[in-house]
Short mmCIF file of C-alpha atoms and ligand atoms in Angstrom, two decimals:
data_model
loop_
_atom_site.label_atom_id
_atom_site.label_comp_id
_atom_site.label_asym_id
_atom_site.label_seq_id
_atom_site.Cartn_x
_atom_site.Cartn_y
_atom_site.Cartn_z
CA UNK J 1 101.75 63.15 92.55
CA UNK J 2 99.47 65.02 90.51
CA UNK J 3 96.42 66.31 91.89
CA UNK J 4 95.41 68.64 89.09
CA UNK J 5 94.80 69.23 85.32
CA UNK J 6 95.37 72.67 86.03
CA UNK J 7 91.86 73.63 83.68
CA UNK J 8 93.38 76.93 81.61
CA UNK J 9 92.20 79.92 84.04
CA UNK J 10 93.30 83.29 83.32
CA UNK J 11 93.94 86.08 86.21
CA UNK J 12 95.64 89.58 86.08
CA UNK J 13 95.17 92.50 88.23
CA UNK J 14 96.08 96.61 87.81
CA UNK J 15 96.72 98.95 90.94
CA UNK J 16 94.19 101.22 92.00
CA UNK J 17 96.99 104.03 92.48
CA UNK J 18 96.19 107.15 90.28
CA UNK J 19 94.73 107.40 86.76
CA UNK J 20 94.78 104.71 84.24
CA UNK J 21 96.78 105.23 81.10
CA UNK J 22 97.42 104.26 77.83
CA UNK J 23 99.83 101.69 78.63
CA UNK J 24 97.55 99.82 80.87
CA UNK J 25 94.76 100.32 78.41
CA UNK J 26 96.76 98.95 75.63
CA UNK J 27 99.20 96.24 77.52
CA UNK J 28 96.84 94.99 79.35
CA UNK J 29 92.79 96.52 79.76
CA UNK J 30 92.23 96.15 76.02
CA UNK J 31 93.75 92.72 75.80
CA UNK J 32 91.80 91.58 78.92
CA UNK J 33 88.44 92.30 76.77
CA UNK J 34 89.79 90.21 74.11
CA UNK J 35 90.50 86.80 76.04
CA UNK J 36 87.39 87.02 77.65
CA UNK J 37 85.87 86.39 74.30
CA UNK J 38 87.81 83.10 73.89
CA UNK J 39 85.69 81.61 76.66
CA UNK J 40 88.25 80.82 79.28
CA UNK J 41 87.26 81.47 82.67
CA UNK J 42 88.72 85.00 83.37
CA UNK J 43 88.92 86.75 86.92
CA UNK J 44 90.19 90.43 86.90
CA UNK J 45 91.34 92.18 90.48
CA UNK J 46 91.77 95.83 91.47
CA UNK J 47 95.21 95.13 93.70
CA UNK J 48 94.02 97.46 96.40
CA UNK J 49 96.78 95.56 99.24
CA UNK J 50 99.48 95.89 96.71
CA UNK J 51 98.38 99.59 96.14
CA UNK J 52 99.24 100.52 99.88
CA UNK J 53 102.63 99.16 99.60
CA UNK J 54 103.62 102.91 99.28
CA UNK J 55 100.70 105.62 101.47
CA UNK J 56 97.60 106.71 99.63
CA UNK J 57 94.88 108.67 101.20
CA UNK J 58 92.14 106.47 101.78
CA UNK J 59 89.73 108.50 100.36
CA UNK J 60 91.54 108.33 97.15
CA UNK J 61 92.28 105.11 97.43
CA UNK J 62 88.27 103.96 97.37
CA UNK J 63 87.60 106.38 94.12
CA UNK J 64 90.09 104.68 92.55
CA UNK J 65 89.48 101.07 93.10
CA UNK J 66 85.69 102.09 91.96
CA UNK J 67 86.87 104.09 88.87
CA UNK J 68 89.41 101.25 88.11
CA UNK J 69 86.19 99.11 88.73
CA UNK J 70 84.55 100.93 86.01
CA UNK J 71 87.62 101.18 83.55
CA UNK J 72 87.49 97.60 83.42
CA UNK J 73 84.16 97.58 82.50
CA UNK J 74 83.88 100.48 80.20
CA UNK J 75 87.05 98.84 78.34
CA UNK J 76 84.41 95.30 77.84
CA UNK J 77 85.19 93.38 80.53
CA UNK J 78 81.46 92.08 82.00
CA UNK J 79 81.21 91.01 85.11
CA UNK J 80 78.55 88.47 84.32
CA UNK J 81 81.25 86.72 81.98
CA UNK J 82 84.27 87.50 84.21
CA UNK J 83 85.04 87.63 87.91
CA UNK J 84 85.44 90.84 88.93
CA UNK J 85 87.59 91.78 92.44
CA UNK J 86 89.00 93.83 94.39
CA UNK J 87 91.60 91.83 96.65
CA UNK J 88 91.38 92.53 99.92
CA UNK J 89 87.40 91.55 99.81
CA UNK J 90 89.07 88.31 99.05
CA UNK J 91 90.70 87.41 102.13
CA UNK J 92 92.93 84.40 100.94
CA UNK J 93 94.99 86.40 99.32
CA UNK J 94 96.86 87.94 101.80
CA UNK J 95 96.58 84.18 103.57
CA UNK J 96 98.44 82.97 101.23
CA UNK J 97 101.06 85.66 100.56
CA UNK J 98 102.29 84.76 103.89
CA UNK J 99 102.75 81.28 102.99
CA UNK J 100 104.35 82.44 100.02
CA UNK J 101 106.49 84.64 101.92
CA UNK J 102 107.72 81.88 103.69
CA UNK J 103 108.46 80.29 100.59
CA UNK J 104 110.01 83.20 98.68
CA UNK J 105 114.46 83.78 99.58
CA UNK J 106 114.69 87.15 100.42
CA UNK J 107 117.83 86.92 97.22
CA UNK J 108 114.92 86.48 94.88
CA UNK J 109 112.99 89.47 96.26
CA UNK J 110 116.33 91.97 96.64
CA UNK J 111 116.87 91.05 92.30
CA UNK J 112 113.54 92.16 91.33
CA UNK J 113 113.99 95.19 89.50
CA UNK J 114 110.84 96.95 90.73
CA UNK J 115 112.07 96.87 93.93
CA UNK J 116 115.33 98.32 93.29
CA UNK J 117 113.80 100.99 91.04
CA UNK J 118 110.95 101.62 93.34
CA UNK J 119 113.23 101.82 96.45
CA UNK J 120 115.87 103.47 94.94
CA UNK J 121 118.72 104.05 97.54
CA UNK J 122 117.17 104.24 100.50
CA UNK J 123 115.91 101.28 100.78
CA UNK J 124 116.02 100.61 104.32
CA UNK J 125 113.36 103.26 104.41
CA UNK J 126 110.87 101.83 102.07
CA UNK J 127 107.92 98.87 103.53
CA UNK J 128 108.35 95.68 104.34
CA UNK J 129 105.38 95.16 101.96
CA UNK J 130 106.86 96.57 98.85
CA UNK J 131 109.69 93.88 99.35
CA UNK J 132 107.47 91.02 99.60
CA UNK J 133 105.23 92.76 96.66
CA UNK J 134 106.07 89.94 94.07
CA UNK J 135 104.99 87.31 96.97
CA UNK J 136 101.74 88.85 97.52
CA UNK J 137 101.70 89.10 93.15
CA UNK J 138 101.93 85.16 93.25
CA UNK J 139 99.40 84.37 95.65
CA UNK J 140 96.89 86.24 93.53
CA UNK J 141 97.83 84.54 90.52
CA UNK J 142 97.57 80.63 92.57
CA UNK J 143 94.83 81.14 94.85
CA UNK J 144 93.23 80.57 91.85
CA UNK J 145 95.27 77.89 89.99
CA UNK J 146 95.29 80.43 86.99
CA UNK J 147 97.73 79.14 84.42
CA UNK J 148 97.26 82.40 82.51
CA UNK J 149 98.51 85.82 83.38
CA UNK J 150 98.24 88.46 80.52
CA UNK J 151 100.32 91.15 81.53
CA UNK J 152 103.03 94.34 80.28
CA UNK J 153 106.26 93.60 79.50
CA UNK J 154 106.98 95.59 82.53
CA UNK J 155 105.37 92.56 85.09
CA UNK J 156 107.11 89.42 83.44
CA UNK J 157 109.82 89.43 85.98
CA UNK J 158 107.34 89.30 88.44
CA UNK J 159 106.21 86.09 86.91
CA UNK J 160 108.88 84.19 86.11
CA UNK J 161 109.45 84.57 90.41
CA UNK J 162 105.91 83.14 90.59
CA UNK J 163 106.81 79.83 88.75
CA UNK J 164 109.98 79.97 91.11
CA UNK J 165 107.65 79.95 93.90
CA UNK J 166 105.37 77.41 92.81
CA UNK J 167 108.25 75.09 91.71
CA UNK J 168 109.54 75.78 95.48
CA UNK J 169 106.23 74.52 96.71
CA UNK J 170 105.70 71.78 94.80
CA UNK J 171 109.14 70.74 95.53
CA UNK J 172 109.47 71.14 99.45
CA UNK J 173 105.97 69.95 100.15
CA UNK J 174 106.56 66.65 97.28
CA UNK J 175 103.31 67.83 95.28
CA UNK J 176 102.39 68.89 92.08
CA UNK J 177 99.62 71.41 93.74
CA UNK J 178 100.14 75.29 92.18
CA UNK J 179 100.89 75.48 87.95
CA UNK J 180 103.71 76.96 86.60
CA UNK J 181 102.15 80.14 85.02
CA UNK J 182 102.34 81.41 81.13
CA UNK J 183 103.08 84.92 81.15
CA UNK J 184 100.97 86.25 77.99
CA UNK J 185 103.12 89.42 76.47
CA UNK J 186 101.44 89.57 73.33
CA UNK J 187 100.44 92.17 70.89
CA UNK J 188 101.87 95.82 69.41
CA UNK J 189 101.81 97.44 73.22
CA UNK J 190 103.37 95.29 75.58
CA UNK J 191 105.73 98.16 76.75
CA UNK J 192 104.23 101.76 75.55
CA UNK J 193 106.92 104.19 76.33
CA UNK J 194 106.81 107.91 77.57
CA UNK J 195 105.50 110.64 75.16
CA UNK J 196 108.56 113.08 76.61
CA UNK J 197 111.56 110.04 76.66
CA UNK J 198 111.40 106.99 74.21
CA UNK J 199 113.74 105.38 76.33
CA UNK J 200 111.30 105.20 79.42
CA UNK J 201 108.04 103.52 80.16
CA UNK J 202 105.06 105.19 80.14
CA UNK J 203 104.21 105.26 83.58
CA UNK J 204 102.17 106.49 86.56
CA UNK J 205 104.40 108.11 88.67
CA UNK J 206 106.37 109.86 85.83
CA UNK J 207 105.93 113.45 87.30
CA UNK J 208 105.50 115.33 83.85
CA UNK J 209 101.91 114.56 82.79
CA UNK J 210 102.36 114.94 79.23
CA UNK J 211 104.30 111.74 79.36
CA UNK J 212 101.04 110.16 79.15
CA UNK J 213 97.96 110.03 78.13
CA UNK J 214 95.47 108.98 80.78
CA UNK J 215 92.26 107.22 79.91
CA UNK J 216 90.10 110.35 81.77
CA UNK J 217 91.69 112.72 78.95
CA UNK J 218 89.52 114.94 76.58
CA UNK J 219 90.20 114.79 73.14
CA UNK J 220 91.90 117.87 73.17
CA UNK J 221 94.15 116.99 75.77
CA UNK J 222 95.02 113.68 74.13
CA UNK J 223 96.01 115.97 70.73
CA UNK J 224 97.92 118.00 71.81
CA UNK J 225 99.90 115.54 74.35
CA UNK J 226 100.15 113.22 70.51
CA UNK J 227 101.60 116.82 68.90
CA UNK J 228 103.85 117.53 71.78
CA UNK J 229 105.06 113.93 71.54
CA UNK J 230 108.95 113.99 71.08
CA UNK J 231 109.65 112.42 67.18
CA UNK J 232 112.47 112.76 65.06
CA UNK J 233 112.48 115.08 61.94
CA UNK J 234 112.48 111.92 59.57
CA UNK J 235 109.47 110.62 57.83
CA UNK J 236 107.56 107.19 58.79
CA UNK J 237 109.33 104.05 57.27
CA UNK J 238 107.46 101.44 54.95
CA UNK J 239 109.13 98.53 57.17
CA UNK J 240 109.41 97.76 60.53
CA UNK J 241 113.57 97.32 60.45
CA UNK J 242 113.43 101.62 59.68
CA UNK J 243 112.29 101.79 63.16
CA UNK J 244 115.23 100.21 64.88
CA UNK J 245 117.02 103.45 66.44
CA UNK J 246 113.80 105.65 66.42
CA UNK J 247 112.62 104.63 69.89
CA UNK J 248 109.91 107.39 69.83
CA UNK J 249 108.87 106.79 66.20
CA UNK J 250 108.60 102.96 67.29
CA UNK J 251 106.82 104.27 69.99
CA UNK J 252 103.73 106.27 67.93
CA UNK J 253 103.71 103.14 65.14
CA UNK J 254 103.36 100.70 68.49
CA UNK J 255 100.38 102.71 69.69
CA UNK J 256 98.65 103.28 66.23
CA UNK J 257 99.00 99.57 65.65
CA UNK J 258 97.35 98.44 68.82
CA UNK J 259 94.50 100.67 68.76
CA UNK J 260 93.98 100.07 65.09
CA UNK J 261 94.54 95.85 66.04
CA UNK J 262 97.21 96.16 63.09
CA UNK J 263 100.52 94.77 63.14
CA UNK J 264 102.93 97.19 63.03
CA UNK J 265 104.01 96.43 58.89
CA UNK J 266 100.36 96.34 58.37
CA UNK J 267 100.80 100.24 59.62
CA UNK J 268 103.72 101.46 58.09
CA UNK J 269 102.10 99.91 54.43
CA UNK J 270 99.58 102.21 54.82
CA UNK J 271 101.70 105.70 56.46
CA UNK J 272 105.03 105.03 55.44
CA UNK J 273 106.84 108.13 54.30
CA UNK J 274 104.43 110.49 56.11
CA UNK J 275 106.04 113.19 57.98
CA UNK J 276 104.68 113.37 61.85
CA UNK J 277 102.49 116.30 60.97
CA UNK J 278 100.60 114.39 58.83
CA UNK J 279 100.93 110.99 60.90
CA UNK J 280 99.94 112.54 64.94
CA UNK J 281 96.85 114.24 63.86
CA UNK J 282 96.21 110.65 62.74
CA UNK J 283 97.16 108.79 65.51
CA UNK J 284 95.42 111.75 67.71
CA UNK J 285 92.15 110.94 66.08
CA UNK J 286 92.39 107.20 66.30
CA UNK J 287 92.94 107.47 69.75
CA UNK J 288 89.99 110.10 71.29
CA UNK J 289 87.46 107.21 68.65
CA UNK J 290 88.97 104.67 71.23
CA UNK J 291 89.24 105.94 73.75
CA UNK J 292 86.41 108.41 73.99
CA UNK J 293 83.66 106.22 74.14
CA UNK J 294 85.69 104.06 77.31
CA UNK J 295 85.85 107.30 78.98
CA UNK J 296 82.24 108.11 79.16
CA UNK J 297 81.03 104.72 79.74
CA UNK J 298 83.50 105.14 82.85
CA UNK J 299 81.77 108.52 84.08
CA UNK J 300 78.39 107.11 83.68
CA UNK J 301 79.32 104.38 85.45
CA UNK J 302 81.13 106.04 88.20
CA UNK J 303 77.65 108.27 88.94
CA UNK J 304 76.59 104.86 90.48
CA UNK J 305 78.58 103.95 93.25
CA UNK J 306 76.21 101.40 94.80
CA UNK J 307 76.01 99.40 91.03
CA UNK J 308 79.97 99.06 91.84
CA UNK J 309 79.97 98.29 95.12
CA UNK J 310 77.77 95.64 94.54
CA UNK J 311 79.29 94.50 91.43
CA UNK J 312 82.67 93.84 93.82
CA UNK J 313 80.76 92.38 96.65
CA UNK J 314 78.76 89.36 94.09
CA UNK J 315 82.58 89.15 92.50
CA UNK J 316 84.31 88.12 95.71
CA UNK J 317 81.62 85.64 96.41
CA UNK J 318 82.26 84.29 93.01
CA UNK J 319 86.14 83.93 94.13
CA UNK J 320 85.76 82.61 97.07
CA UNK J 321 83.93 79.75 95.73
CA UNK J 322 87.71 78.91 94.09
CA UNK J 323 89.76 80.21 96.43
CA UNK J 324 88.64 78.98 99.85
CA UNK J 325 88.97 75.17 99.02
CA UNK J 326 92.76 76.19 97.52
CA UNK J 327 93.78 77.65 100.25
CA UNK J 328 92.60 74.95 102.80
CA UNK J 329 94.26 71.93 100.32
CA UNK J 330 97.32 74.62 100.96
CA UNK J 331 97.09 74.50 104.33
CA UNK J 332 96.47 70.77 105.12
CA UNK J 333 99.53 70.22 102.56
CA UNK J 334 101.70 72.52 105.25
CA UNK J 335 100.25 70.66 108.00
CA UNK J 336 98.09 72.97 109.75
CA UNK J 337 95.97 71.53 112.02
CA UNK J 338 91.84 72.22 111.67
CA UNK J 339 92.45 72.76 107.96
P1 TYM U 1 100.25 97.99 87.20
O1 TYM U 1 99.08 98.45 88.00
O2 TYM U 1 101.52 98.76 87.30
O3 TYM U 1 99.87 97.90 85.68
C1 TYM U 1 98.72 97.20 85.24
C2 TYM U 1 98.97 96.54 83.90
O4 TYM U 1 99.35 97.50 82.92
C3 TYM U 1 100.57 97.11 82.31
N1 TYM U 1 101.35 98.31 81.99
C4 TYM U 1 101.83 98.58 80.77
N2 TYM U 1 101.74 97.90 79.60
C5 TYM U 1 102.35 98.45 78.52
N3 TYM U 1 103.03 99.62 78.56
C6 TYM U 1 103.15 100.34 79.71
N4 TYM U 1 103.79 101.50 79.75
C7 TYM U 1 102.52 99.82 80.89
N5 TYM U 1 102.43 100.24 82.18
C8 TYM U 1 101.71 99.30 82.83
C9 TYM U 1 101.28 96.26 83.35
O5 TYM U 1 102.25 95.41 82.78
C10 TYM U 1 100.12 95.49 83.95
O6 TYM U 1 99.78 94.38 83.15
N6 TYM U 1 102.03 94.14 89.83
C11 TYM U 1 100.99 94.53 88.89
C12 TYM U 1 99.58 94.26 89.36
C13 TYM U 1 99.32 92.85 89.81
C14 TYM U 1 99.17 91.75 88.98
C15 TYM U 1 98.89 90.65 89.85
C16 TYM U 1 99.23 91.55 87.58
C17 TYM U 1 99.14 92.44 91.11
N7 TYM U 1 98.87 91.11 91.12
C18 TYM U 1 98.69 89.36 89.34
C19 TYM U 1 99.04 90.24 87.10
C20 TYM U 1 98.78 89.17 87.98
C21 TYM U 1 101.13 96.03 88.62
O7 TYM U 1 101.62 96.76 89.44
O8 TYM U 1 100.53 96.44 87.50
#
């Protein structure tokens, strides 16, 4: 039984837990702005419930789900083309993650490997929520039927468990009611690595902060983190195949390439054979003329907190326009009564 045409959607959300960096700007921020162009309904969420999974102060926690507001806007997303959230102002998210935890085998949860690096050994000691983290990750994704989830390379795990759970659904309830997502990994930056360690993610909670370069950065901060930036002593290759054991070369082409919206041959046509001291005060300069301008437009808009607040409160309306008649079809599927 098919009750929908599933109508492309797209929906993808970033933590509110710490400064944004490059590799959210470039995996995902940047390539937010872009769909949104294409016309397809869009709704973008600050993942505030997913953020407590491990403590945060709660007075950091509200400057960051505004600044994160305002990254999101600063990098082009507008909230009067786009929905614009943060998720727990839309209740049926969390309503949902509990059917979906009921739905979700605690074998699929124990193999993600975000949990196991995120819990590391003791994991008796970690929260019940991060555990059911990917469940909570799918409900934001179907509460809205969105059949389009741009993400990092990092979160496709996460989504390949969220057609599991729909497929579960759809199975035991004998309806064809949530989609089976697309994960969209596309572009030059799906995984930017560390600046220190080619063979790690760039990451927030990598403790030595010139491992990355946050969005908030000054331009001399970002050049000298891009100088600092472990290389090898070879020079630049003219094709892409010279990269293949140079993680931290790879790395540097990667990030020229995505904030220059070059592949990464179109790059090394132009730079191969440079040495790095020719290529980083390059790639330094591209990346303060991209990322400057984000950065101020994020200060400005951080002076108003009231614009934001507002901005959040008219973009949960918009959701729950969506996501109040999904969750009650959810429920009288189940078989609640008063649904
Ligand atoms: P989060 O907050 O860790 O990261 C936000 C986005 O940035 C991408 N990303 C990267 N991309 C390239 N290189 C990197 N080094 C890098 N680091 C992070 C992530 O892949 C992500 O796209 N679980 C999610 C948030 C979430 C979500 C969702 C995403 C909650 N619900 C529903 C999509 C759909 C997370 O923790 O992302």
């Amino acid at each position: 039984m098919s009750e929908n045409q599933f109508t492309p959607r797209v929906f993808s959300g970033i933590q509110p837990s710490g400064d944004l960096h490059l590799g959210n700007y470039l995996g995902a921020l940047k390539r937010f702005a872009d769909a949104q162009e294409q016309g397809v309904q869009s709704i973008y969420c600050m993942v505030d419930l997913h953020a407590i999974t491990v403590w945060q102060d709660p007075a950091d926690l509200k400057k960051s789900t505004r600044e994160l507001c305002a990254g999101f806007i600063a990098a082009g997303i507008d909230p009067e083309k786009s929905i614009l959230i943060n998720q727990s102002q839309v209740p049926e998210h969390a309503q949902l993650a509990w059917v979906f935890n009921c739905v979700a085998r605690m074998g699929w949860m124990g193999r993600m490997t975000q949990w196991k690096d995120k819990a590391g050994k003791n994991a008796e000691a970690a929260s019940l929520g991060l555990f059911a983290y990917p469940a909570l990750m799918a409900a934001d994704i179907l509460i809205y039927h969105a059949t389009h989830v741009p993400v990092g390379e990092d979160q496709k795990q996460h989504l390949e468990l969220t057609r599991d759970i729909a497929a579960k659904f759809n199975h035991d309830y004998d309806v064809d009611f949530f989609p089976l997502v697309e994960p969209v990994i596309e572009g030059a930056a799906t995984r930017v690595m560390s600046l220190r360690d080619g063979s790690k993610k760039m990451s927030k909670s990598d403790p030595s902060p010139a491992s990355r370069i946050n969005l908030t950065d000054d331009a001399d901060t970002i050049a000298k983190k891009i100088r600092k930036a472990k290389t090898d002593p070879d020079a630049l290759p003219s094709e892409a195949d010279g990269l293949k054991d140079r993680p931290e070369a790879r790395n540097l082409v990667n990030i020229y390439a995505a904030l220059s919206d070059q592949t990464v041959d179109q790059v090394l046509a132009e730079v191969g054979g440079q040495q790095f001291g020719t290529f980083k005060p390059a790639l330094a300069d591209l990346a303060v003329a991209k990322m400057g301008p984000i950065t101020a437009e994020m200060s400005r808009l951080m002076a108003d907190e009231v614009e934001i607040d507002r901005i959040l409160a008219r973009g949960a309306e918009q959701a729950r326009e969506i996501t109040a008649p999904i969750l009650k079809r959810t429920y009288e599927i189940i078989g609640m009564v008063g649904a």
